[in-house]
Amino acid sequence: MILAIGAGITLVLLLASGNARRKLSSAIPPAMRPMYADDELEGNHLERLMTWGVVLTLFFAIFLPAYWLREPIRAQDKQEGLFARDYSSGEALYAANCTECHGADARGGAALSPYGSDAWPAPNLLNIVSRYEDSRVVTDIRDHIETTLHRGRPGTPMPTWGTNYGGPMTDFQIEAITDWLLVNQEGDATEASPAVNAETGEAVSGEDLYQQNCARCHGTELQGIVGPSLIGVTDRHSDETILGILQNGISIQPGNIMPPWQEAYMYPDSRFDDDALSRIIDYLHEAQPSTLPDDALQYQTPGVGEPVEQPAGDEAEADAEADSDSDSTEV
Ligand code: HEC
Ligand code: HEC
């Protein structure tokens, strides 16, 4: 637009000056034509030329920057269009693949545990940024989400999605879901702490904390499932060491990860304060059998993942409104 007006003005000026000169001249050869007198050349004429020079300079000085100032806005419009397309495909992919466990609104839900015990909580995905905000382990949240999607979480119900790992989703689809999740993050992730009873405000007992949060990996009797047997753990380690393990998580064998309980694993930061963790450790002492098996003092190799037979469960179903029975047989 502006460009066209500029070109038009320049053209008119050029034509006008050409005409004026042609009128003076007709028959006389160019070299003999009368020219402006010195007075006129250095006065009027010079001034006129200079005025036009200034006008044109001003015109370009204003027009060009104005044009370039608009350029980023134009580019951004274009990019927003692309992003909107990405966003809605992320939303659709989420709805088709993730709602059964993470909930229709992505605020968390439950999965069937592959080990037959209780329902396995599937975390809220809309507070994931704030949950990992101060984490020393997860420093790049986009990378964390994409890696989790690509690989899944072996040993948990979270499936593998990336084609590289045998899943059904392309890199592009995983990026689109990640974009959608990141755009929808809710700043404040205050949820009731699982270490405090929401109704009575009382501290949850060490036993309940263990059964609700640890049993799904270590077994209701400490016998070990994806996580190692914890029978003998209080003889293998001092309470201080166990506290450290619980605070920070541990991964001795590659691929075997014990999540850090103070680093926003499933819950917003510091939801298991040292007090709650100490109650769990007290319970680990209480729950030891009276006679330890011979190998109890050695490190217990985790991850054999032998499914625990579950007597037709009542409470398991209450929690897991997830209807799929396929998950319980896989992994
Ligand atoms: C069969 C149930 C199930 C399905 C389907 C599922 N998830 Fe998960 N997801 C889980 C569980 C359970 C966990 C927690 C695993 C654990 O205990 O560490 C999890 C963990 C995650 C995490 C890590 C969260 C954190 O706090 O670190 C992300 C991200 C995630 N899921 C995204 C997705 C997305 C996106 C989809 C859809 C493409 C999806 N999940 C489908 C069950 C599921
Ligand atoms: C997602 C599964 C999972 C959950 C949930 C889990 N753990 Fe673990 N835990 C593991 C794995 C796997 C290891 C072994 C990691 C390794 O190889 O270093 C482990 C290791 C441990 C150890 C060290 C054992 C040793 O002998 O060195 C302790 C103690 C422990 N967990 C306690 C707990 C407690 C208490 C909870 C609940 C607050 C809990 N775990 C929840 C998977 C889990």
Short mmCIF file of C-alpha atoms in Angstrom, two decimals, residues 27-272:
data_model
loop_
_atom_site.label_atom_id
_atom_site.label_comp_id
_atom_site.label_asym_id
_atom_site.label_seq_id
_atom_site.Cartn_x
_atom_site.Cartn_y
_atom_site.Cartn_z
CA ALA A 27 13.88 22.88 -32.31
CA ILE A 28 17.11 24.06 -30.72
CA PRO A 29 19.81 21.38 -30.34
CA PRO A 30 20.38 20.43 -26.70
CA ALA A 31 23.81 22.02 -26.32
CA MET A 32 22.58 25.41 -27.63
CA ARG A 33 19.39 25.68 -25.56
CA PRO A 34 19.12 28.67 -23.27
CA MET A 35 19.60 27.66 -19.65
CA TYR A 36 18.67 29.30 -16.41
CA ALA A 37 20.52 32.47 -15.63
CA ASP A 38 23.04 32.17 -12.77
CA ASP A 39 20.79 34.17 -10.47
CA GLU A 40 17.93 31.86 -11.03
CA LEU A 41 20.06 28.69 -10.86
CA GLU A 42 21.55 29.62 -7.51
CA GLY A 43 18.34 31.11 -6.11
CA ASN A 44 14.87 29.84 -6.86
CA HIS A 45 15.84 26.75 -8.80
CA LEU A 46 18.35 25.49 -6.29
CA GLU A 47 15.90 26.06 -3.48
CA ARG A 48 13.18 24.16 -5.26
CA LEU A 49 15.46 21.18 -5.88
CA MET A 50 16.67 21.22 -2.32
CA THR A 51 13.13 21.37 -0.97
CA TRP A 52 12.21 18.33 -3.03
CA GLY A 53 15.32 16.58 -1.79
CA VAL A 54 14.35 17.21 1.80
CA VAL A 55 10.77 16.10 1.16
CA LEU A 56 11.91 12.86 -0.45
CA THR A 57 14.50 12.19 2.26
CA LEU A 58 11.87 12.71 4.93
CA PHE A 59 9.49 10.50 3.05
CA PHE A 60 11.94 7.60 2.94
CA ALA A 61 13.15 8.23 6.47
CA ILE A 62 9.61 7.76 7.70
CA PHE A 63 8.28 5.26 5.24
CA LEU A 64 11.03 2.62 5.44
CA PRO A 65 11.16 2.30 9.24
CA ALA A 66 7.36 2.24 9.36
CA TYR A 67 7.39 -0.59 6.90
CA TRP A 68 9.98 -2.57 8.87
CA LEU A 69 8.24 -1.91 12.14
CA ARG A 70 5.18 -3.67 10.82
CA GLU A 71 7.16 -6.66 9.61
CA PRO A 72 7.46 -8.49 12.97
CA ILE A 73 3.73 -8.07 13.54
CA ARG A 74 3.04 -9.65 10.17
CA ALA A 75 5.44 -12.52 10.91
CA GLN A 76 3.87 -13.01 14.32
CA ASP A 77 0.37 -13.20 12.88
CA LYS A 78 1.58 -15.92 10.61
CA GLN A 79 3.23 -17.80 13.47
CA GLU A 80 0.16 -17.51 15.65
CA GLY A 81 -1.84 -19.12 12.90
CA LEU A 82 0.54 -22.09 12.85
CA PHE A 83 0.49 -22.31 16.63
CA ALA A 84 -3.29 -22.34 16.74
CA ARG A 85 -3.28 -25.30 14.40
CA ASP A 86 -0.73 -27.10 16.58
CA TYR A 87 -2.66 -26.28 19.71
CA SER A 88 -5.93 -27.73 18.54
CA SER A 89 -4.26 -30.89 17.33
CA GLY A 90 -2.59 -31.22 20.75
CA GLU A 91 -5.96 -30.80 22.40
CA ALA A 92 -7.53 -33.46 20.19
CA LEU A 93 -4.64 -35.88 20.78
CA TYR A 94 -4.96 -35.41 24.51
CA ALA A 95 -8.70 -36.04 24.41
CA ALA A 96 -8.26 -39.20 22.38
CA ASN A 97 -5.36 -40.75 24.32
CA CYS A 98 -4.88 -39.44 27.82
CA THR A 99 -8.25 -38.70 29.44
CA GLU A 100 -8.90 -42.21 30.73
CA CYS A 101 -6.05 -41.86 33.19
CA HIS A 102 -5.28 -38.15 33.59
CA GLY A 103 -8.91 -37.04 33.53
CA ALA A 104 -10.96 -35.19 30.91
CA ASP A 105 -9.70 -31.86 32.25
CA ALA A 106 -6.12 -33.15 32.69
CA ARG A 107 -6.28 -32.41 36.40
CA GLY A 108 -5.34 -35.92 37.36
CA GLY A 109 -7.05 -39.25 37.75
CA ALA A 110 -6.24 -42.87 38.27
CA ALA A 111 -4.93 -45.82 36.33
CA LEU A 112 -5.32 -49.48 37.05
CA SER A 113 -2.18 -50.72 38.70
CA PRO A 114 -0.46 -53.41 36.65
CA TYR A 115 0.34 -55.15 39.91
CA GLY A 116 -3.23 -55.69 40.91
CA SER A 117 -3.16 -53.63 44.09
CA ASP A 118 -4.78 -50.22 44.43
CA ALA A 119 -5.43 -47.69 41.76
CA TRP A 120 -2.30 -45.90 40.64
CA PRO A 121 -2.63 -42.13 40.72
CA ALA A 122 -2.11 -40.38 37.40
CA PRO A 123 -0.82 -36.89 38.13
CA ASN A 124 -2.45 -33.57 37.40
CA LEU A 125 -0.82 -32.34 34.19
CA LEU A 126 -1.97 -28.72 34.48
CA ASN A 127 0.25 -27.92 37.45
CA ILE A 128 3.30 -29.72 36.19
CA VAL A 129 5.31 -26.51 35.68
CA SER A 130 4.74 -25.31 39.22
CA ARG A 131 5.33 -28.75 40.67
CA TYR A 132 8.80 -28.92 39.18
CA GLU A 133 9.61 -25.25 39.59
CA ASP A 134 12.38 -25.67 42.14
CA SER A 135 13.39 -29.17 41.22
CA ARG A 136 17.07 -29.98 41.04
CA VAL A 137 16.35 -33.05 38.95
CA VAL A 138 14.00 -31.60 36.35
CA THR A 139 15.45 -28.38 35.00
CA ASP A 140 13.84 -28.26 31.57
CA ILE A 141 10.12 -28.88 31.88
CA ARG A 142 9.44 -29.18 28.14
CA ASP A 143 12.16 -31.79 27.89
CA HIS A 144 10.77 -33.59 30.93
CA ILE A 145 7.28 -33.80 29.43
CA GLU A 146 8.48 -34.82 25.99
CA THR A 147 10.86 -37.45 27.35
CA THR A 148 8.13 -38.85 29.59
CA LEU A 149 5.80 -39.04 26.60
CA HIS A 150 8.38 -40.61 24.31
CA ARG A 151 9.42 -43.29 26.77
CA GLY A 152 6.51 -43.61 29.11
CA ARG A 153 7.40 -44.64 32.68
CA PRO A 154 8.54 -48.23 32.65
CA GLY A 155 7.14 -50.10 35.62
CA THR A 156 4.17 -47.74 35.96
CA PRO A 157 0.92 -47.56 33.98
CA MET A 158 2.17 -44.55 31.99
CA PRO A 159 2.49 -45.99 28.47
CA THR A 160 5.24 -45.39 25.92
CA TRP A 161 4.06 -43.03 23.16
CA GLY A 162 7.07 -42.23 20.96
CA THR A 163 7.58 -44.22 17.76
CA ASN A 164 11.29 -44.43 18.68
CA TYR A 165 10.33 -46.54 21.66
CA GLY A 166 7.67 -48.57 19.93
CA GLY A 167 4.76 -46.25 20.70
CA PRO A 168 2.17 -44.84 18.29
CA MET A 169 3.03 -41.10 18.23
CA THR A 170 5.31 -39.06 15.97
CA ASP A 171 7.62 -36.36 17.32
CA PHE A 172 5.26 -33.78 15.89
CA GLN A 173 2.28 -35.18 17.77
CA ILE A 174 4.23 -35.30 21.01
CA GLU A 175 5.30 -31.69 20.54
CA ALA A 176 1.70 -30.69 19.85
CA ILE A 177 0.45 -32.30 23.08
CA THR A 178 3.31 -30.71 25.01
CA ASP A 179 2.42 -27.28 23.59
CA TRP A 180 -1.17 -27.77 24.58
CA LEU A 181 -0.22 -28.79 28.12
CA LEU A 182 2.21 -25.91 28.54
CA VAL A 183 -0.29 -23.30 27.35
CA ASN A 184 -2.90 -24.56 29.80
CA GLN A 185 -0.75 -24.54 32.91
CA GLU A 186 -2.43 -23.11 35.96
CA GLY A 187 -0.13 -20.95 38.00
CA ASP A 188 -1.20 -21.95 41.41
CA ALA A 189 -1.04 -25.61 42.19
CA THR A 190 -2.30 -25.66 45.71
CA GLU A 191 -3.91 -28.94 46.41
CA ALA A 192 -4.55 -30.54 49.73
CA SER A 193 -1.34 -32.15 50.91
CA PRO A 194 -1.60 -35.93 50.95
CA ALA A 195 0.24 -35.85 54.27
CA VAL A 196 -2.61 -33.98 55.97
CA ASN A 197 -6.18 -35.18 56.21
CA ALA A 198 -8.17 -32.59 54.26
CA GLU A 199 -11.29 -32.89 56.43
CA THR A 200 -9.90 -33.13 59.95
CA GLY A 201 -6.64 -31.29 59.34
CA GLU A 202 -4.81 -34.06 61.17
CA ALA A 203 -1.53 -35.52 60.08
CA VAL A 204 -1.96 -38.76 58.15
CA SER A 205 -0.30 -41.70 59.89
CA GLY A 206 2.94 -43.20 58.62
CA GLU A 207 1.15 -46.42 57.83
CA ASP A 208 -1.49 -44.73 55.70
CA LEU A 209 1.13 -42.64 53.93
CA TYR A 210 3.07 -45.78 53.15
CA GLN A 211 0.05 -47.71 51.92
CA GLN A 212 -1.20 -44.82 49.81
CA ASN A 213 2.09 -43.82 48.23
CA CYS A 214 4.68 -46.54 48.51
CA ALA A 215 2.83 -49.83 48.49
CA ARG A 216 2.16 -49.66 44.78
CA CYS A 217 5.88 -50.02 44.13
CA HIS A 218 7.13 -51.71 47.30
CA GLY A 219 4.12 -53.88 48.12
CA THR A 220 1.59 -53.72 50.96
CA GLU A 221 3.79 -56.04 53.05
CA LEU A 222 7.07 -54.35 52.08
CA GLN A 223 7.74 -57.38 49.90
CA GLY A 224 8.82 -55.35 46.84
CA ILE A 225 7.29 -55.06 43.37
CA VAL A 226 8.85 -52.54 40.93
CA GLY A 227 10.74 -51.20 43.88
CA PRO A 228 12.97 -53.46 45.97
CA SER A 229 11.75 -55.33 49.00
CA LEU A 230 11.94 -53.04 52.03
CA ILE A 231 12.15 -55.95 54.41
CA GLY A 232 15.36 -55.37 56.32
CA VAL A 233 15.74 -51.82 54.98
CA THR A 234 15.94 -50.35 58.48
CA ASP A 235 18.88 -52.66 59.19
CA ARG A 236 20.52 -51.94 55.84
CA HIS A 237 20.40 -48.17 56.31
CA SER A 238 20.34 -45.65 59.13
CA ASP A 239 17.19 -43.55 59.49
CA GLU A 240 19.19 -40.58 58.28
CA THR A 241 20.12 -42.37 55.06
CA ILE A 242 16.54 -43.46 54.46
CA LEU A 243 15.37 -39.89 54.97
CA GLY A 244 17.89 -38.78 52.37
CA ILE A 245 16.70 -41.44 49.94
CA LEU A 246 13.10 -40.38 50.41
CA GLN A 247 13.85 -36.68 50.04
CA ASN A 248 15.93 -36.96 46.91
CA GLY A 249 14.97 -40.22 45.30
CA ILE A 250 17.54 -42.75 44.20
CA SER A 251 18.55 -44.53 41.04
CA ILE A 252 21.31 -47.09 41.51
CA GLN A 253 20.42 -49.23 38.54
CA PRO A 254 19.77 -47.40 35.28
CA GLY A 255 16.06 -47.40 34.53
CA ASN A 256 15.10 -48.12 38.14
CA ILE A 257 13.97 -44.83 39.55
CA MET A 258 12.77 -44.17 43.03
CA PRO A 259 11.08 -40.80 42.73
CA PRO A 260 12.09 -37.96 45.04
CA TRP A 261 9.31 -37.27 47.50
CA GLN A 262 10.25 -33.67 48.11
CA GLU A 263 10.85 -32.79 44.51
CA ALA A 264 7.36 -32.57 43.19
CA TYR A 265 7.22 -36.04 41.76
CA MET A 266 3.46 -36.18 41.64
CA TYR A 267 2.63 -33.44 44.04
CA PRO A 268 3.47 -29.77 44.36
CA ASP A 269 6.69 -29.02 46.16
CA SER A 270 7.35 -30.00 49.74
CA ARG A 271 4.20 -31.93 50.13
CA PHE A 272 6.10 -34.56 52.04
#
